[in-house]
mmCIF file with all atom_site columns, C-alpha atoms and ligand atoms in Angstrom:
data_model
loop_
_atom_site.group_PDB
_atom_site.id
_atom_site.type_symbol
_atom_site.label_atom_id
_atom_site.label_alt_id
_atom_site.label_comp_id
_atom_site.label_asym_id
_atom_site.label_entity_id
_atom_site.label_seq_id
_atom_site.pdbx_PDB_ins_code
_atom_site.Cartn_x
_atom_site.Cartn_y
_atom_site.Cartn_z
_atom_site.occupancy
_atom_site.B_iso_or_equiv
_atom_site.pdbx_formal_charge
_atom_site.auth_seq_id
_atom_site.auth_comp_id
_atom_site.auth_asym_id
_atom_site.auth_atom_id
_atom_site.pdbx_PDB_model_num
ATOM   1   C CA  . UNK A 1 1   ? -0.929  11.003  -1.822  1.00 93.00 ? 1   UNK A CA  1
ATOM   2   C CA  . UNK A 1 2   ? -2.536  9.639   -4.689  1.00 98.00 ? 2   UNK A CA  1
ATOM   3   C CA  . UNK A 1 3   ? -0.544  10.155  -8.277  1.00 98.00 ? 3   UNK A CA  1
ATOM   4   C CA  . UNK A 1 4   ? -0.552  8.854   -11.871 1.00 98.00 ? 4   UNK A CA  1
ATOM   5   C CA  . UNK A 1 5   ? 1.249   5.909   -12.485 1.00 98.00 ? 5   UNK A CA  1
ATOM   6   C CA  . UNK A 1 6   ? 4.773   6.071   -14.452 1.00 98.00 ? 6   UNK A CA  1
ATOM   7   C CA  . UNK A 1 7   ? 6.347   3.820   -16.780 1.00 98.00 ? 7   UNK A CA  1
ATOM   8   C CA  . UNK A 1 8   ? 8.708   3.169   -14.036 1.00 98.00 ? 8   UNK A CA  1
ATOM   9   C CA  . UNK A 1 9   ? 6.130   1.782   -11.610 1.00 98.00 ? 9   UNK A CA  1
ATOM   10  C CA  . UNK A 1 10  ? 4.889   -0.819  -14.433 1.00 98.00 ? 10  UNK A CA  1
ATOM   11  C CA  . UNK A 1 11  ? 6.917   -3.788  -13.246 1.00 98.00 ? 11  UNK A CA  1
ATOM   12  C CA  . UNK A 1 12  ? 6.205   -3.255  -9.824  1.00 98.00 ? 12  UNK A CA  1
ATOM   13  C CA  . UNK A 1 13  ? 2.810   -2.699  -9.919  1.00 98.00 ? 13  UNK A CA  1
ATOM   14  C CA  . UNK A 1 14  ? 2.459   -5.303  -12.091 1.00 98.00 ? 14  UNK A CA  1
ATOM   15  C CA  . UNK A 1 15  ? 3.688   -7.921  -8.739  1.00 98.00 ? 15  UNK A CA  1
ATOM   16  C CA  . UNK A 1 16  ? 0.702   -5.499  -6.759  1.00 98.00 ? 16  UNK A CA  1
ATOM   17  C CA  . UNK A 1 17  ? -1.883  -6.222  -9.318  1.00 98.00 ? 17  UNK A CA  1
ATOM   18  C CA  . UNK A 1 18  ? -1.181  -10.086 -9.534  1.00 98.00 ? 18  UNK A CA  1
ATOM   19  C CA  . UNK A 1 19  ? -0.846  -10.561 -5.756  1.00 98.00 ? 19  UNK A CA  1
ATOM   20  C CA  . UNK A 1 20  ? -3.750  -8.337  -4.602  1.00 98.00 ? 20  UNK A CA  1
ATOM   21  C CA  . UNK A 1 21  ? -6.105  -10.033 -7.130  1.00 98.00 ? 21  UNK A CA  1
ATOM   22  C CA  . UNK A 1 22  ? -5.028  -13.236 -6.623  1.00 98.00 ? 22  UNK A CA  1
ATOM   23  C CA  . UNK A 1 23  ? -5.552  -12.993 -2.451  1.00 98.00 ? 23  UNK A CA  1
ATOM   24  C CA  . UNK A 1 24  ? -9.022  -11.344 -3.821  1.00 97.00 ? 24  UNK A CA  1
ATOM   25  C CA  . UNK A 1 25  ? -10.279 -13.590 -6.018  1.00 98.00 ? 25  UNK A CA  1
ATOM   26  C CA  . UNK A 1 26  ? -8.662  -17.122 -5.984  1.00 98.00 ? 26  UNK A CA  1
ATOM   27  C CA  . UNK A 1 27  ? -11.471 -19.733 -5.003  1.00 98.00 ? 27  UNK A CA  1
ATOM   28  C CA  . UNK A 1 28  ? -14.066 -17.200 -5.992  1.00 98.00 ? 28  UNK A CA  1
ATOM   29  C CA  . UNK A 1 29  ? -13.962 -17.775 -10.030 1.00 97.00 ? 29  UNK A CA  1
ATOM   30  C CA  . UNK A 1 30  ? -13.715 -20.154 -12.038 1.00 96.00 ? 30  UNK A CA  1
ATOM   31  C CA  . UNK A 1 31  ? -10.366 -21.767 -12.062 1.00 96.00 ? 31  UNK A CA  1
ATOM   32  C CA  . UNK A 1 32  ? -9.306  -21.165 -15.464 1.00 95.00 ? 32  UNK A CA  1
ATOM   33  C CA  . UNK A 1 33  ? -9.269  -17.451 -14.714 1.00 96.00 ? 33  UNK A CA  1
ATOM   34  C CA  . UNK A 1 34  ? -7.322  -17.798 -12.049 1.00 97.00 ? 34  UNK A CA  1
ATOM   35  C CA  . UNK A 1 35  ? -4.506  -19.495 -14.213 1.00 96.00 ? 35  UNK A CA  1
ATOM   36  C CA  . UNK A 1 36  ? -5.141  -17.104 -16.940 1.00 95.00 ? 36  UNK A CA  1
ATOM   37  C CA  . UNK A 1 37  ? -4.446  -14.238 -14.560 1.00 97.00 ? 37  UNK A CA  1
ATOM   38  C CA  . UNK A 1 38  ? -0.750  -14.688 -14.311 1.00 97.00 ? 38  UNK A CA  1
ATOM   39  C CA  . UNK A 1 39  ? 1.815   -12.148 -13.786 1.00 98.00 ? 39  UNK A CA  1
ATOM   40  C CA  . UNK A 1 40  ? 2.523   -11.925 -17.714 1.00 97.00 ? 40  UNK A CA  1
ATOM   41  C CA  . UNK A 1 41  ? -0.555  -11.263 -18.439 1.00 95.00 ? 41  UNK A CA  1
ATOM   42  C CA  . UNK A 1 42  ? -1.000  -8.458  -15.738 1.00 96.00 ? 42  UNK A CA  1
ATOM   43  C CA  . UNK A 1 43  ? 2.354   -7.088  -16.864 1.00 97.00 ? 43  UNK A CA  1
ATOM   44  C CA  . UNK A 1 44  ? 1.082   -7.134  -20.526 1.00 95.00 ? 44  UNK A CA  1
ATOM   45  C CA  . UNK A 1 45  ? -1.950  -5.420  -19.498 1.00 94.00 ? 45  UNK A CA  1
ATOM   46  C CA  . UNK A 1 46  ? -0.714  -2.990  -17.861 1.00 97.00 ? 46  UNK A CA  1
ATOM   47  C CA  . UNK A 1 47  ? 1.209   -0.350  -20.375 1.00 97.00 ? 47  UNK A CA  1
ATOM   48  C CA  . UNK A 1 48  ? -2.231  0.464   -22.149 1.00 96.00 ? 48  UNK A CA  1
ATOM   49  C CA  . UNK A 1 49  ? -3.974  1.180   -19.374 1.00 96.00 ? 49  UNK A CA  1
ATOM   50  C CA  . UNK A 1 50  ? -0.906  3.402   -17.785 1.00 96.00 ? 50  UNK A CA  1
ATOM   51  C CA  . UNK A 1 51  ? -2.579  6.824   -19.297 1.00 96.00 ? 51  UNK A CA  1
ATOM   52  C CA  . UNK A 1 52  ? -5.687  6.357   -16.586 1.00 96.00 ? 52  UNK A CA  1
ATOM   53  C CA  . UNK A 1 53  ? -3.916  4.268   -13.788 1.00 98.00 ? 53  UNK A CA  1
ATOM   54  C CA  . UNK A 1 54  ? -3.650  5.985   -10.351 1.00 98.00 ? 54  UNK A CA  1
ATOM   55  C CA  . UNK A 1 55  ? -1.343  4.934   -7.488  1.00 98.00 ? 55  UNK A CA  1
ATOM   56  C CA  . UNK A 1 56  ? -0.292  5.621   -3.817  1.00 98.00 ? 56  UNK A CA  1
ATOM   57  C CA  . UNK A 1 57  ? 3.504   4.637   -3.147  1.00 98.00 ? 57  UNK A CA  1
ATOM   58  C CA  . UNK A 1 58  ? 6.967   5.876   -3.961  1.00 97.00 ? 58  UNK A CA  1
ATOM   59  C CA  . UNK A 1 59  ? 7.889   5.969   -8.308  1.00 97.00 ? 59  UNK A CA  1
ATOM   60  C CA  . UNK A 1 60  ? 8.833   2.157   -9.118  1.00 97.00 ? 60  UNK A CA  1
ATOM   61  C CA  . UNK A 1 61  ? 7.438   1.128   -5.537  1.00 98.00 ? 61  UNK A CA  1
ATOM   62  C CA  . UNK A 1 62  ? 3.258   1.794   -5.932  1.00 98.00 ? 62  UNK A CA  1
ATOM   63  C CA  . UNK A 1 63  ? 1.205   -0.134  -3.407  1.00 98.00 ? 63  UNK A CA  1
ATOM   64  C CA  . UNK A 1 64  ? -2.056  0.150   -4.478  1.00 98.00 ? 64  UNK A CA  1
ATOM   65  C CA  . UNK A 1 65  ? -3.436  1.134   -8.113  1.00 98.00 ? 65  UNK A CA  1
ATOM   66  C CA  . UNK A 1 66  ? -7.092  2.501   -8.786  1.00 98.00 ? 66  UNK A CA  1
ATOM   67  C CA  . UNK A 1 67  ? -8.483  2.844   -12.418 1.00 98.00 ? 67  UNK A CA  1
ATOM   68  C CA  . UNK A 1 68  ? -11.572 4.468   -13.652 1.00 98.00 ? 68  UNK A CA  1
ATOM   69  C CA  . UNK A 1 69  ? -13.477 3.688   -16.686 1.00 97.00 ? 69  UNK A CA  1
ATOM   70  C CA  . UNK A 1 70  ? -16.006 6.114   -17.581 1.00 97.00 ? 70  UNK A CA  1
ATOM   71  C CA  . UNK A 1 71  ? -18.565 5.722   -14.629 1.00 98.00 ? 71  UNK A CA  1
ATOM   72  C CA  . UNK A 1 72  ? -16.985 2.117   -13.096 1.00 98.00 ? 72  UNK A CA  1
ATOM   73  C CA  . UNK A 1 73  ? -14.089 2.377   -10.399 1.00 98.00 ? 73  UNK A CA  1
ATOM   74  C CA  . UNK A 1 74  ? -12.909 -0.851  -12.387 1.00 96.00 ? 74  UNK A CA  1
ATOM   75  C CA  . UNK A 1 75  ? -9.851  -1.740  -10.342 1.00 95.00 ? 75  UNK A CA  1
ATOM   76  C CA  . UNK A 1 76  ? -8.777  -1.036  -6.804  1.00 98.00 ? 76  UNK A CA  1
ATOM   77  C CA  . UNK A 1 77  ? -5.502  -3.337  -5.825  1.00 98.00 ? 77  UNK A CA  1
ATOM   78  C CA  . UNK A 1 78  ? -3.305  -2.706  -2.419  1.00 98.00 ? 78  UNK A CA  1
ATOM   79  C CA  . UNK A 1 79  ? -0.831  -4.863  -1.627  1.00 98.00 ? 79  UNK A CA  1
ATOM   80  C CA  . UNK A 1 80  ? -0.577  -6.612  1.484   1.00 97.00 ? 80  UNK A CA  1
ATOM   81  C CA  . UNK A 1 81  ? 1.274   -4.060  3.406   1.00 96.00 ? 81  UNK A CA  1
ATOM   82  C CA  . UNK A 1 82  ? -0.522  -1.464  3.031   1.00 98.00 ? 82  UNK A CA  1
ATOM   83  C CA  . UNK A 1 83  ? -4.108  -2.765  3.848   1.00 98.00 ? 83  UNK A CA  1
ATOM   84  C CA  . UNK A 1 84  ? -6.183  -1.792  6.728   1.00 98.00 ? 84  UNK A CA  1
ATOM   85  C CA  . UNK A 1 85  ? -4.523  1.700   6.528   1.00 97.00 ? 85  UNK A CA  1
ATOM   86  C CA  . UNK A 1 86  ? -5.513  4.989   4.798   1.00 98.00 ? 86  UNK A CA  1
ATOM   87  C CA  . UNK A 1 87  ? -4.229  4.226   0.914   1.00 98.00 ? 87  UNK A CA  1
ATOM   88  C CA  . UNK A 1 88  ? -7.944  1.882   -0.517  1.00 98.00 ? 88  UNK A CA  1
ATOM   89  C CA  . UNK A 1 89  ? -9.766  4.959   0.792   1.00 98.00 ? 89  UNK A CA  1
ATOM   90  C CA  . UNK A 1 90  ? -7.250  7.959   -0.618  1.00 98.00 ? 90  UNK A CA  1
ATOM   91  C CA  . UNK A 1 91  ? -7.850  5.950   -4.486  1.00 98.00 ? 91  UNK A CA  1
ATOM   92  C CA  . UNK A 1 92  ? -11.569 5.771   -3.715  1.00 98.00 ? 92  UNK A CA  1
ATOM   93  C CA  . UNK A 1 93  ? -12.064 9.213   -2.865  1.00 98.00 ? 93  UNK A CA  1
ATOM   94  C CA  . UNK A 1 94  ? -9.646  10.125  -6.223  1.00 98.00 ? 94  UNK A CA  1
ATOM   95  C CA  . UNK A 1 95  ? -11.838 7.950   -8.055  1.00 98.00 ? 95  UNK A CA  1
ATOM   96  C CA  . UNK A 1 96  ? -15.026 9.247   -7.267  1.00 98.00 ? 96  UNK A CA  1
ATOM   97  C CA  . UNK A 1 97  ? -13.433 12.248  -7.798  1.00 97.00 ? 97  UNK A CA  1
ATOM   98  C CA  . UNK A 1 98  ? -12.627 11.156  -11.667 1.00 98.00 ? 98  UNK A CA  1
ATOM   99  C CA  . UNK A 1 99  ? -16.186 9.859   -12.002 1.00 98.00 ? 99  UNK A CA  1
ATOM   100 C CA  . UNK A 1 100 ? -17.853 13.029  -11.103 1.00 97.00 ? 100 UNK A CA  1
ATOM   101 C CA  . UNK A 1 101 ? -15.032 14.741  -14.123 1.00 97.00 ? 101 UNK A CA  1
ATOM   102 C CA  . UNK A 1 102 ? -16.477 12.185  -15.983 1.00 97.00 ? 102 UNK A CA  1
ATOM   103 C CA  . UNK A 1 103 ? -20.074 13.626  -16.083 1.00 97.00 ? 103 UNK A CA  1
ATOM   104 C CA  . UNK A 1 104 ? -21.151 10.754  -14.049 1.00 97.00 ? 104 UNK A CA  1
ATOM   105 C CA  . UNK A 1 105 ? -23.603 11.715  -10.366 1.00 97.00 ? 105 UNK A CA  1
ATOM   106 C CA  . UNK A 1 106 ? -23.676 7.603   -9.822  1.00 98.00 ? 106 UNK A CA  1
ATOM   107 C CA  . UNK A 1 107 ? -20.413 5.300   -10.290 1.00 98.00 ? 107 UNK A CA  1
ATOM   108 C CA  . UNK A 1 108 ? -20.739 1.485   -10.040 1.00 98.00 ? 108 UNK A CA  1
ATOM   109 C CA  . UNK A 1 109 ? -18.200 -1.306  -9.303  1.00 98.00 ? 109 UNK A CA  1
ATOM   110 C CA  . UNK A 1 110 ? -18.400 -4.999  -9.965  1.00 98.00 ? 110 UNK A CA  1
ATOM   111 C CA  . UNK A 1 111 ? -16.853 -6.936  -6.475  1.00 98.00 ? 111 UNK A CA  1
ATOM   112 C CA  . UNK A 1 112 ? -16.247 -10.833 -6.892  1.00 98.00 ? 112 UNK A CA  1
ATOM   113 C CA  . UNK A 1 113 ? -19.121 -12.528 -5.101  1.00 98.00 ? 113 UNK A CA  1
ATOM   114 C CA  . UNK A 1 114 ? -17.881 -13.490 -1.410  1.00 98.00 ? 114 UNK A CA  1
ATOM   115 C CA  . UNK A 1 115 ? -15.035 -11.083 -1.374  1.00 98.00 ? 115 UNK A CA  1
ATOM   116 C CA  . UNK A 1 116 ? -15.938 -10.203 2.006   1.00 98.00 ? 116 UNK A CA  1
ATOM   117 C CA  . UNK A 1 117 ? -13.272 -8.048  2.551   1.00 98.00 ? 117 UNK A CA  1
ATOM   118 C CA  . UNK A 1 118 ? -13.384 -5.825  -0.268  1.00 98.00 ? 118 UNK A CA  1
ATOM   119 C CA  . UNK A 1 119 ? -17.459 -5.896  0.013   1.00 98.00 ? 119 UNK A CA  1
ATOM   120 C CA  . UNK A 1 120 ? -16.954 -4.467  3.979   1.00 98.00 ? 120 UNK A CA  1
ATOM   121 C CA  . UNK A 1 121 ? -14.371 -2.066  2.646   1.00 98.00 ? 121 UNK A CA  1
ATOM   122 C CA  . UNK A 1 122 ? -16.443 -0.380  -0.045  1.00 98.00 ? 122 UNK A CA  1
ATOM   123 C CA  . UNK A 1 123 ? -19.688 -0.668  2.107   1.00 98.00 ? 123 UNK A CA  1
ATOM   124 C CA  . UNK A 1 124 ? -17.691 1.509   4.541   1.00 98.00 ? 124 UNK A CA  1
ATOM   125 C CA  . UNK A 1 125 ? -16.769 4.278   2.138   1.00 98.00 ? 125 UNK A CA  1
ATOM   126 C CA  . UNK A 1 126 ? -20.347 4.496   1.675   1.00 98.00 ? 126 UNK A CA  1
ATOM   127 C CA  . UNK A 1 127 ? -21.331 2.010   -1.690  1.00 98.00 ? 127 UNK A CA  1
ATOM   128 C CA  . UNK A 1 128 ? -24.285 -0.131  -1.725  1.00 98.00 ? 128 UNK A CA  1
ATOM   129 C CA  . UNK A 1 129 ? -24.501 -3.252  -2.987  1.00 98.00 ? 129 UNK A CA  1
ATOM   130 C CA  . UNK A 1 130 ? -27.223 -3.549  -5.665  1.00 98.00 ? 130 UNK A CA  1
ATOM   131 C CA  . UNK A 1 131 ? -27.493 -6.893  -6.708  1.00 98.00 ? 131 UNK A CA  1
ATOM   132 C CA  . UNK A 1 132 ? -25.689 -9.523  -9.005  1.00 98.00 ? 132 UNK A CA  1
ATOM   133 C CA  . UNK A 1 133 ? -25.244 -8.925  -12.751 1.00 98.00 ? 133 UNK A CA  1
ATOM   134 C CA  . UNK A 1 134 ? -23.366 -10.725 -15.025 1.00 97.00 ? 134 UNK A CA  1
ATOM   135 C CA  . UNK A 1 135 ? -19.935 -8.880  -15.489 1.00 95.00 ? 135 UNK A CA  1
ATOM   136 C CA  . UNK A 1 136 ? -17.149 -10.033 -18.215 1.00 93.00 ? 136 UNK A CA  1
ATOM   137 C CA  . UNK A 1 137 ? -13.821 -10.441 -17.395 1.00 92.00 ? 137 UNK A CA  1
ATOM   138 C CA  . UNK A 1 138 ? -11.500 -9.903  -20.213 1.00 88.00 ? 138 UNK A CA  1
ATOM   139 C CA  . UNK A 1 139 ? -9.015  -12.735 -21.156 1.00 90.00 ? 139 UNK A CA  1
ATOM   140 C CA  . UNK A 1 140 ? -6.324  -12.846 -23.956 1.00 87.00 ? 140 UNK A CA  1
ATOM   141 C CA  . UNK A 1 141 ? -8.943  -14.869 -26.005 1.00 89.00 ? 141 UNK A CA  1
ATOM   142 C CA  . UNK A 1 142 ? -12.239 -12.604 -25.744 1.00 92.00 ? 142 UNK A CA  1
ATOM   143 C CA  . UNK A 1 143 ? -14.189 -12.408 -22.430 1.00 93.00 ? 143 UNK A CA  1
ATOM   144 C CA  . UNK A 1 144 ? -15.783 -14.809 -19.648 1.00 95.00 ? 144 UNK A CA  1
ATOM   145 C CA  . UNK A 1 145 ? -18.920 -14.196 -18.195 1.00 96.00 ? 145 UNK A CA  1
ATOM   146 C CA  . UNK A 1 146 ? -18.601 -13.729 -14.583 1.00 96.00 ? 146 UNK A CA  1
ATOM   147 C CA  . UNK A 1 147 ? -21.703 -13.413 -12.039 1.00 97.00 ? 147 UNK A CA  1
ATOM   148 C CA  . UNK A 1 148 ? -20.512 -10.353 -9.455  1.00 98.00 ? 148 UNK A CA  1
ATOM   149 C CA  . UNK A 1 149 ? -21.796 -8.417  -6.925  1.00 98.00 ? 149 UNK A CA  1
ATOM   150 C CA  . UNK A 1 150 ? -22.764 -4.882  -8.274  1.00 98.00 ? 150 UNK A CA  1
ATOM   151 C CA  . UNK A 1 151 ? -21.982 -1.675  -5.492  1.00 98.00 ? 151 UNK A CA  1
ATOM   152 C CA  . UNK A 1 152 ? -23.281 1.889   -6.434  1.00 98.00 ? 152 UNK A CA  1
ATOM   153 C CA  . UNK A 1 153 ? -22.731 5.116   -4.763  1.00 98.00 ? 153 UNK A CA  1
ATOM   154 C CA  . UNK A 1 154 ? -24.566 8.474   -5.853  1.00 98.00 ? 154 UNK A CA  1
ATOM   155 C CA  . UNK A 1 155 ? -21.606 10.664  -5.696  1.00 97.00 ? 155 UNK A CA  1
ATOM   156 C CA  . UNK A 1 156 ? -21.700 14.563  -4.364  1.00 81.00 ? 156 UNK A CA  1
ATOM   157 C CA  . UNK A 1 157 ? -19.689 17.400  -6.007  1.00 74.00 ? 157 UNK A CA  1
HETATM 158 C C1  . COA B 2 .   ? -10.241 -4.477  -1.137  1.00 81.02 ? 1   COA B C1  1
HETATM 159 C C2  . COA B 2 .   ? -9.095  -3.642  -0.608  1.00 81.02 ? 1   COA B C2  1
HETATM 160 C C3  . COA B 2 .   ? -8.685  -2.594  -1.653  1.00 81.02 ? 1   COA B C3  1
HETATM 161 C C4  . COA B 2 .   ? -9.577  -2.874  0.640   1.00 81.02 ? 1   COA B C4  1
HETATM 162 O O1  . COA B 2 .   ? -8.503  -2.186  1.209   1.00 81.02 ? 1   COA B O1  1
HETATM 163 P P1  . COA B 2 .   ? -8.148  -2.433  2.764   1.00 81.02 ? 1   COA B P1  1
HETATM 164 O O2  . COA B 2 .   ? -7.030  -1.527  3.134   1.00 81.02 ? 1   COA B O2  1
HETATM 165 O O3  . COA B 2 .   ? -7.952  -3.892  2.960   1.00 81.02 ? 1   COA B O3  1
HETATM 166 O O4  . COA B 2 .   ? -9.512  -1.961  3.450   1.00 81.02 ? 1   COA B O4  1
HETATM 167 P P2  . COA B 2 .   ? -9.800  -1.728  4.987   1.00 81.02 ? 1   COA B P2  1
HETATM 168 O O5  . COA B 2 .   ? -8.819  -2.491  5.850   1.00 81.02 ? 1   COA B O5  1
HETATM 169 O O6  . COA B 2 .   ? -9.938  -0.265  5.222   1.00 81.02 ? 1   COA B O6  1
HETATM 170 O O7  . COA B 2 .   ? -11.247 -2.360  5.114   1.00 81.02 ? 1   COA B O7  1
HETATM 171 C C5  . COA B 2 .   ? -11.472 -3.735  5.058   1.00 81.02 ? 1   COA B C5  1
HETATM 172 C C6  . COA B 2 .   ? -12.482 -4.109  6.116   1.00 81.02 ? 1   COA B C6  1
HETATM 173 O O8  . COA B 2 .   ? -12.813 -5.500  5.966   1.00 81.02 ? 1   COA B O8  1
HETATM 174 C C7  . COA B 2 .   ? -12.614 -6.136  7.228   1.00 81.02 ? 1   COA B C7  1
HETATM 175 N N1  . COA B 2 .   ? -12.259 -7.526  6.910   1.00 81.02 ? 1   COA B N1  1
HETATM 176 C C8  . COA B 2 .   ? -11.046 -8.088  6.796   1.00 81.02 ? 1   COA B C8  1
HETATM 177 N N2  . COA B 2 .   ? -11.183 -9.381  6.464   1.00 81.02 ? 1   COA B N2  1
HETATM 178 C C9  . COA B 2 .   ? -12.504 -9.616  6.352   1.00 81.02 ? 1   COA B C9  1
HETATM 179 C C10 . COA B 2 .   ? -13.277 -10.773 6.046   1.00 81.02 ? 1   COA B C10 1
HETATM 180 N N3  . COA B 2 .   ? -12.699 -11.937 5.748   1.00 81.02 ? 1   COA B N3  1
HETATM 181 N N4  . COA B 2 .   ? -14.630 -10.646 6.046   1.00 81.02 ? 1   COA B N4  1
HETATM 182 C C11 . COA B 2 .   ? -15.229 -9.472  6.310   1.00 81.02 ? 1   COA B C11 1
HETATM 183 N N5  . COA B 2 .   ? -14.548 -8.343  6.605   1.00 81.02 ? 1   COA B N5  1
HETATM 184 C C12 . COA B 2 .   ? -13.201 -8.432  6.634   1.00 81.02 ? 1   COA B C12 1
HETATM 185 C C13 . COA B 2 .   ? -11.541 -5.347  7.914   1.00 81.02 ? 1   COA B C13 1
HETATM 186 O O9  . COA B 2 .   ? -11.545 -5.569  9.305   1.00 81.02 ? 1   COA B O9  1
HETATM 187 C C14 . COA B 2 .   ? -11.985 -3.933  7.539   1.00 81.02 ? 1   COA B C14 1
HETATM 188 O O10 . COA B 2 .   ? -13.118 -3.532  8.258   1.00 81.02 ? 1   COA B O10 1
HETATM 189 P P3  . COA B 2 .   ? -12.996 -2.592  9.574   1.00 81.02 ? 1   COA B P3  1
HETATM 190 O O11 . COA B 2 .   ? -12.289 -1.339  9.141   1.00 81.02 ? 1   COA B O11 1
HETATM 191 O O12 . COA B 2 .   ? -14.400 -2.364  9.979   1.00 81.02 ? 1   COA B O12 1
HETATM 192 O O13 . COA B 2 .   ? -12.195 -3.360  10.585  1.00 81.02 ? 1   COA B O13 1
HETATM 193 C C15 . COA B 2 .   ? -7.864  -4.527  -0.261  1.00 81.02 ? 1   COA B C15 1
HETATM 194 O O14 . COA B 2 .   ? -8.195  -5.402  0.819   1.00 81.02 ? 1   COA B O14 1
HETATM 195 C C16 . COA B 2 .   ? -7.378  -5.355  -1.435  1.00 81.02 ? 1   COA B C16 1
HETATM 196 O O15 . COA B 2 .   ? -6.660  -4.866  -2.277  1.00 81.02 ? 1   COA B O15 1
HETATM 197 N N6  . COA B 2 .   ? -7.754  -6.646  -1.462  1.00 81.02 ? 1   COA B N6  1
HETATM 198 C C17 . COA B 2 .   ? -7.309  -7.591  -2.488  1.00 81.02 ? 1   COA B C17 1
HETATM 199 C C18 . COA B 2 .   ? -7.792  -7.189  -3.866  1.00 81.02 ? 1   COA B C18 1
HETATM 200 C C19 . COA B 2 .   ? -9.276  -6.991  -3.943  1.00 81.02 ? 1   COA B C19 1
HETATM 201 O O16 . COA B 2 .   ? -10.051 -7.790  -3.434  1.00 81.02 ? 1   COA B O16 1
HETATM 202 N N7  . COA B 2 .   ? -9.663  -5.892  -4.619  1.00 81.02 ? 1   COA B N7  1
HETATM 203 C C20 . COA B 2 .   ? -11.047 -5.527  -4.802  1.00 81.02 ? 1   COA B C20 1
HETATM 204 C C21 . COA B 2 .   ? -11.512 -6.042  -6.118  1.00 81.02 ? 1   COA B C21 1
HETATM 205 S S1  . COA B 2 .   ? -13.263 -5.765  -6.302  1.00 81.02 ? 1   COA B S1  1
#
């Protein structure tokens, strides 16, 4: 179920990425990021990272989008819709899958301090939260130094 994205699905994932981190992350850092993170500026994003961005969902209609980067699952978005169902885990499992390509046996994730529902999602697939390091979130300026919870998992072939 899981499939690269397409220039087709850019605008529409684009609305997924924006909503999704939004509902994740809005009263959980700072302000400023929030307002930087509008839906330009996840639309903008998106087309360079296209090449290594996975999603579940129909072409032009994606409802959740995965990306790996190197040894970090570095996003995991799904809309509204299609939470509490079987999509987070199918990117997880493709992820970890994509580490492992990646010469990687451990993959790491940062998780927005008191995001309780993406911290009992990836404690379910089996991460483990290792602590809080200092993480930096990339703006159209340079970067902003974030404090996140860091998850781990030692993956198996
Ligand atoms: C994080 C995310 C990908 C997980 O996918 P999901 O389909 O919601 O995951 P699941 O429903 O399988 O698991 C979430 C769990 O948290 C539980 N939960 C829901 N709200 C919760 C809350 N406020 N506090 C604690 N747990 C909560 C759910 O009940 C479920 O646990 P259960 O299966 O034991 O009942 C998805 O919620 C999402 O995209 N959220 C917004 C964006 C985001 O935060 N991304 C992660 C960035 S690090």
């Amino acid at each position: 179920m899981v499939r690269a994205a397409t220039e087709a699905d850019l605008d529409h994932l684009a609305v997924v990425w924006h909503d999704a981190w939004h509902e994740g992350h809005d009263g959980l850092v700072p302000e400023e990021l929030s307002r930087i993170r509008s839906l330009e500026n996840f639309r903008e994003r998106l087309p360079l990272m296209l090449p290594t961005v996975r999603v579940v969902g129909p072409e032009g209609r994606p409802v959740g989008l995965c990306q790996v980067k190197e040894d970090e699952l570095h996003q995991l978005f799904v809309s509204g819709v299609a939470r509490g169902g079987p999509v987070a885990l199918a990117l997880t499992v493709d992820a970890e899958a994509e580490i492992r390509r990646n010469g990687f046996e451990r993959g790491w994730l940062a998780c927005a301090i008191g995001n309780e529902r993406a911290a009992r999602f990836y404690e379910k697939a089996g991460w483990v939260r290792t602590g809080i390091v200092t993480n930096q979130a990339i703006t159209p300026t340079g970067q902003m130094p974030l404090e996140v919870w860091r998850y781990e998992k030692v993956l198996a072939d």
